[in-house]
Short mmCIF file of C-alpha atoms in Angstrom, two decimals:
data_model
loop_
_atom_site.label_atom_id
_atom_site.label_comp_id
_atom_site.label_asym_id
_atom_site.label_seq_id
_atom_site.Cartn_x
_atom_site.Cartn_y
_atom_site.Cartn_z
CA UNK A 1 -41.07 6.93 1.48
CA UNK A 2 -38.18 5.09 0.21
CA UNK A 3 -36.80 3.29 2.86
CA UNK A 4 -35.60 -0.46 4.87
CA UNK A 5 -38.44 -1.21 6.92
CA UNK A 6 -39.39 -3.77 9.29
CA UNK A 7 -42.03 -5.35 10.82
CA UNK A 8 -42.88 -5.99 13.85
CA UNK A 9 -41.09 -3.12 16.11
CA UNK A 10 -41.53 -4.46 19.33
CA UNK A 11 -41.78 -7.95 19.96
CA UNK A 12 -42.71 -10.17 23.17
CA UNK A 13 -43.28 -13.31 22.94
CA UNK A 14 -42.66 -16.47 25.84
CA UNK A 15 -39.37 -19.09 25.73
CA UNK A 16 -39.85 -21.80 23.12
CA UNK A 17 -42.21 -19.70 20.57
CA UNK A 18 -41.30 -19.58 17.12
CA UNK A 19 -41.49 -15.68 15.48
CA UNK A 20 -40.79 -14.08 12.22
CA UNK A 21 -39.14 -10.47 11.46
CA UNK A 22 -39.97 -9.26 8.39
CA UNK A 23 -37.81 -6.31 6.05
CA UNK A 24 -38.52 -4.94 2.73
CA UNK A 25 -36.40 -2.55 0.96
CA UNK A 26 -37.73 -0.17 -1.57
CA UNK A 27 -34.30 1.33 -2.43
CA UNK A 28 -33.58 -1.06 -5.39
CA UNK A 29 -31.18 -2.63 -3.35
CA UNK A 30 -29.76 -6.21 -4.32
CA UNK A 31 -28.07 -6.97 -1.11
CA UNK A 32 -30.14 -7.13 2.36
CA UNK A 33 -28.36 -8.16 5.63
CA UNK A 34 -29.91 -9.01 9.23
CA UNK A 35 -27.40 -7.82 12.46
CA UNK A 36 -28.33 -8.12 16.09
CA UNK A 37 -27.60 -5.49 18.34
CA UNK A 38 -27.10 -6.81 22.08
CA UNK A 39 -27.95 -4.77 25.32
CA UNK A 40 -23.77 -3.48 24.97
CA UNK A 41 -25.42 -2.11 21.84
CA UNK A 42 -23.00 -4.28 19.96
CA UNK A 43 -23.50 -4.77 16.54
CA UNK A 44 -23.18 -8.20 14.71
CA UNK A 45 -23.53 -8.94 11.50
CA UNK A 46 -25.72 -12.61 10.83
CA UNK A 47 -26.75 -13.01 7.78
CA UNK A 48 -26.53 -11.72 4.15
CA UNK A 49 -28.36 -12.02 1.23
CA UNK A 50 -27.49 -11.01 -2.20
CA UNK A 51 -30.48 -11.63 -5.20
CA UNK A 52 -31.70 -14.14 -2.65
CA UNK A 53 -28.96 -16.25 -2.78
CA UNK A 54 -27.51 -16.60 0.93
CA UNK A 55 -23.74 -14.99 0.96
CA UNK A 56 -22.49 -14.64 4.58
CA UNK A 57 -23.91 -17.00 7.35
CA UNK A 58 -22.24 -16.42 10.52
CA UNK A 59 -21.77 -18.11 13.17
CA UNK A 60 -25.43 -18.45 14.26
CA UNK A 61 -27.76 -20.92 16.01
CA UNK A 62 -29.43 -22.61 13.21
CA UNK A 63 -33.04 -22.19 14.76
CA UNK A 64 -32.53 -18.69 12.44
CA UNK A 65 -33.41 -19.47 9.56
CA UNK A 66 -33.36 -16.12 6.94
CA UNK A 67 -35.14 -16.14 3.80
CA UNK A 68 -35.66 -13.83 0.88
CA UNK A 69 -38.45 -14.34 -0.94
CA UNK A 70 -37.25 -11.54 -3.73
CA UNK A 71 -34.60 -8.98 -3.65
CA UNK A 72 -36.79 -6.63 -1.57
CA UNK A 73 -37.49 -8.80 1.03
CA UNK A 74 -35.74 -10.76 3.32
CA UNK A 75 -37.27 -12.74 6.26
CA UNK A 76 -35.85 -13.96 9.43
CA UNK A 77 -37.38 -16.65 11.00
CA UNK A 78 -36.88 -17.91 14.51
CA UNK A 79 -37.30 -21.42 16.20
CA UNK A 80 -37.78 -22.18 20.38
CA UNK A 81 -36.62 -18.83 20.82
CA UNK A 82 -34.36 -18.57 24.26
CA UNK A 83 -33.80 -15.75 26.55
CA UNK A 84 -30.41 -14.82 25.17
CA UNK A 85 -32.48 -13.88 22.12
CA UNK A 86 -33.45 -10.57 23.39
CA UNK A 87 -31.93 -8.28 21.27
CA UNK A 88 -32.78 -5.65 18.55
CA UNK A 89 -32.45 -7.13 15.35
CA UNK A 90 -31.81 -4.98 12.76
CA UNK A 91 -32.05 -5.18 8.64
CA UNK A 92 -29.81 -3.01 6.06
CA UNK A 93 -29.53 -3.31 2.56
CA UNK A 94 -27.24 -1.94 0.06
CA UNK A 95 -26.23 -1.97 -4.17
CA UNK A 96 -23.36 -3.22 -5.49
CA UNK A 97 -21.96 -0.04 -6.92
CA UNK A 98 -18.86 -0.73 -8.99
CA UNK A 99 -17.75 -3.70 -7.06
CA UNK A 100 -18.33 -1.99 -3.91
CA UNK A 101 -21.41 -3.51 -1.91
CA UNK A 102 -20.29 -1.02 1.25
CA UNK A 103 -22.98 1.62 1.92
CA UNK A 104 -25.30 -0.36 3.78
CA UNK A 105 -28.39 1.32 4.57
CA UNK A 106 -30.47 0.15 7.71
CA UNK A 107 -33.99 -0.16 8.95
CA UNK A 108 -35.34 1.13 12.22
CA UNK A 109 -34.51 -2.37 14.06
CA UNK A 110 -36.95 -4.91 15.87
CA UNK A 111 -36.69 -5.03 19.69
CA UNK A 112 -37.48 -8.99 20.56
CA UNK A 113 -37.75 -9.56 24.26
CA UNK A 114 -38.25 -12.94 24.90
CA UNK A 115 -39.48 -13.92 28.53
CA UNK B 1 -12.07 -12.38 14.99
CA UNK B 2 -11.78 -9.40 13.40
CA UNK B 3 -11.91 -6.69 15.80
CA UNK B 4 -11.92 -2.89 15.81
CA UNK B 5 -11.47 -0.91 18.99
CA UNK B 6 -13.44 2.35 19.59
CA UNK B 7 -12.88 4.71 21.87
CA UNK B 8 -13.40 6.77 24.17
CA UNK B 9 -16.56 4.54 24.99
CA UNK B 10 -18.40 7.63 26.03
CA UNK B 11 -18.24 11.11 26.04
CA UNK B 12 -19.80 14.27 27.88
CA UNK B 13 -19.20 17.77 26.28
CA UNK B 14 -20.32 21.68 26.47
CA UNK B 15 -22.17 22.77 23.47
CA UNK B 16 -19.84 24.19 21.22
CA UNK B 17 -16.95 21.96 22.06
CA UNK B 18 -15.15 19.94 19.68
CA UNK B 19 -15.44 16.23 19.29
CA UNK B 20 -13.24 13.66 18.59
CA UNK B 21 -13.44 9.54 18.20
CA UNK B 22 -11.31 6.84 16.63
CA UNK B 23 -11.12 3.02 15.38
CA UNK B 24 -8.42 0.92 15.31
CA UNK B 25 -7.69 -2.42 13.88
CA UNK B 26 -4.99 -4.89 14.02
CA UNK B 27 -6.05 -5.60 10.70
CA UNK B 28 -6.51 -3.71 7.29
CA UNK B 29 -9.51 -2.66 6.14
CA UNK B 30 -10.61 -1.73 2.58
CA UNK B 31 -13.53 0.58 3.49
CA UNK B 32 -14.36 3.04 6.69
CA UNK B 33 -17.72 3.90 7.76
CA UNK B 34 -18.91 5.99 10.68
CA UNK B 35 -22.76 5.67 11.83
CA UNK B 36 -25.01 7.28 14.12
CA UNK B 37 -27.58 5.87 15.90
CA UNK B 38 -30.04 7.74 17.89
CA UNK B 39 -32.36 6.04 20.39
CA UNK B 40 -35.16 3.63 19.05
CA UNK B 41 -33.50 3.96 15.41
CA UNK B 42 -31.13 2.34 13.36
CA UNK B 43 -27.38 2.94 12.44
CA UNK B 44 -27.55 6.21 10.01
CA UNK B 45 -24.67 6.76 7.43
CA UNK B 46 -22.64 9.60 8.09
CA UNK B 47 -19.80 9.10 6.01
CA UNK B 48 -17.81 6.71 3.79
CA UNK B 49 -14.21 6.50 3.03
CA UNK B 50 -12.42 4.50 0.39
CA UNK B 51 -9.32 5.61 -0.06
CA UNK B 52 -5.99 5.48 2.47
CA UNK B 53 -5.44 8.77 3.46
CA UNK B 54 -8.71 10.30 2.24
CA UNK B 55 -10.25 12.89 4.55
CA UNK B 56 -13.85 13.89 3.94
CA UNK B 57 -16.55 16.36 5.59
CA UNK B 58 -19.89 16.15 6.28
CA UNK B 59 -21.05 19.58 7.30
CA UNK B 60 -19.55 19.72 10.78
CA UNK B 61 -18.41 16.27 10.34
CA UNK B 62 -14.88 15.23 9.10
CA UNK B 63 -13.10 11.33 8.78
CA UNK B 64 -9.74 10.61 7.57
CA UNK B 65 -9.37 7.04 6.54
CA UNK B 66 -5.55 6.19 7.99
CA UNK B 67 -3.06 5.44 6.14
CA UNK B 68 -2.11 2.07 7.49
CA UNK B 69 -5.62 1.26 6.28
CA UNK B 70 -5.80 0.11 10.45
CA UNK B 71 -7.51 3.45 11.93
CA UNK B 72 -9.73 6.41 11.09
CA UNK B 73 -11.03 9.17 13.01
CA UNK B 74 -14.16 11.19 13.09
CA UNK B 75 -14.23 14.92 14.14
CA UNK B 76 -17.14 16.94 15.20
CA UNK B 77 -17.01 20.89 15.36
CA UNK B 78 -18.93 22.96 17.33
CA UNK B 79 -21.03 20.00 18.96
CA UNK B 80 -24.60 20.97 19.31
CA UNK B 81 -27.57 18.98 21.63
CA UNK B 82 -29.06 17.04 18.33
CA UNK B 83 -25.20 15.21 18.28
CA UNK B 84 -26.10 13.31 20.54
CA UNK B 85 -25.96 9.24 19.96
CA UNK B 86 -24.01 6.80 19.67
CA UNK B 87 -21.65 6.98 16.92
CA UNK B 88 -20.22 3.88 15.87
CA UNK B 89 -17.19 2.89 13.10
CA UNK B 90 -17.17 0.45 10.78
CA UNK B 91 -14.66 -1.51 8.57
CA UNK B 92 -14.82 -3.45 5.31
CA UNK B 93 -12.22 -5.78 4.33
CA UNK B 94 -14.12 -6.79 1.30
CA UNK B 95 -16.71 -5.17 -0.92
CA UNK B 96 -17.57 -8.63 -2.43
CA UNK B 97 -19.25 -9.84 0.42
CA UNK B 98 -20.44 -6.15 2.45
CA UNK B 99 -19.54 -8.00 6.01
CA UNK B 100 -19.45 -4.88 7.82
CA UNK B 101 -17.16 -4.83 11.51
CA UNK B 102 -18.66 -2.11 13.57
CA UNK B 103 -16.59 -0.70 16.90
CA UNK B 104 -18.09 -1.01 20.10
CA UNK B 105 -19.38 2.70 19.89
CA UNK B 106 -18.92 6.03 21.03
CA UNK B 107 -21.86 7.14 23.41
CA UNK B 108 -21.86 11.10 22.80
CA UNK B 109 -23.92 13.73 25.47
CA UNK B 110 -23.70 17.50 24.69
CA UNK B 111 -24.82 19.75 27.36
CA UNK B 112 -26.30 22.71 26.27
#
């Protein structure tokens, strides 16, 4: 299936681990974006990658750290995670169409619940 | 920061009813989009505007992207139980960079 997908979908882990979220887009996409989602079901946009080179960086802790190993992939990584952590974290992608890098298309979201 | 203000925050309708849900902005936005997320899923596209003033379906689904470039609107006909979600806007003030503002959400229940 073509598709943003992500990996893990539910993840629990204790105060002070470090965890990875992994996305990979099969769309062709050249543009791949991370947003968290908090328990208002607010949604934030963090990060932004476009042919893995980093284009919006938000106002974010640095203990995420993203990283995109190729266009179809990008990686967030996350240091002494904290309770205010809990979130889903979700990962889109979309093509720059004709100067338009709009239609972002997203994956099915990683619940983090850190305890 | 950039905000845009959804409302209402939640609705509950009869099958059958019409729906209706809008954004607003203090500031202009280049591009509209209007998700749906259902539970355990991620935001789905429903549809895209690009244009001030354009107004575009979506099956039962129809947005008008304002002309002030501050608000749009999404309209659902004839609701039905699978409607149900959260619907959520979203504004673009630049294609370069694709930093999407999304509203707070509308959460949308349709009793059958």
């Amino acid at each position: 299936d073509t598709a943003v997908s992500q990996t893990p979908k539910y993840l629990v882990t204790q105060m002070g681990n470090d965890k990875s979220i992994k996305c990979e887009q099969n769309l062709g996409h050249d543009t791949m974006y991370w947003y968290k989602q908090d328990s208002k079901k607010f949604l934030k946009i963090m990060f932004s990658y476009n042919n893995k080179e980093l284009i919006i960086n938000e106002t974010v802790p640095n203990r995420f750290s993203p990283k995109s190993p190729d266009k179809a992939h990008l990686n967030l990584h996350i240091n002494s995670l904290e309770l205010g952590d809990s979130a889903v974290y979700f990962c889109a992608s979309s093509v720059r169409d004709r100067g338009r890098t709009d239609t972002q298309y997203f994956g099915p979201g990683t619940r983090l619940t850190v305890l | 920061g950039q905000q845009l203000n959804q409302s209402p925050q939640s609705m509950f309708i009869q099958e059958g009813e019409d729906v209706s849900m809008n954004c607003t902005s203090s500031s202009i936005f280049n591009t509209w989009l209007w998700y749906k997320q259902d539970p355990g899923e991620g935001p789905v596209l429903l549809i895209a505007l690009y244009k001030a003033g354009e107004l575009t379906s979506n099956g039962r689904l129809t947005a008008q992207f304002g002309i002030t470039r501050k608000d749009s609107f999404l309209n659902i006909s004839a609701s039905i139980p699978s409607d149900v979600g959260i619907y959520f806007c979203a504004g673009l003030r630049s294609s370069n960079t694709g930093k999407l503002i999304f509203g707070q959400g509308t959460t949308l229940q349709v009793k059958p």
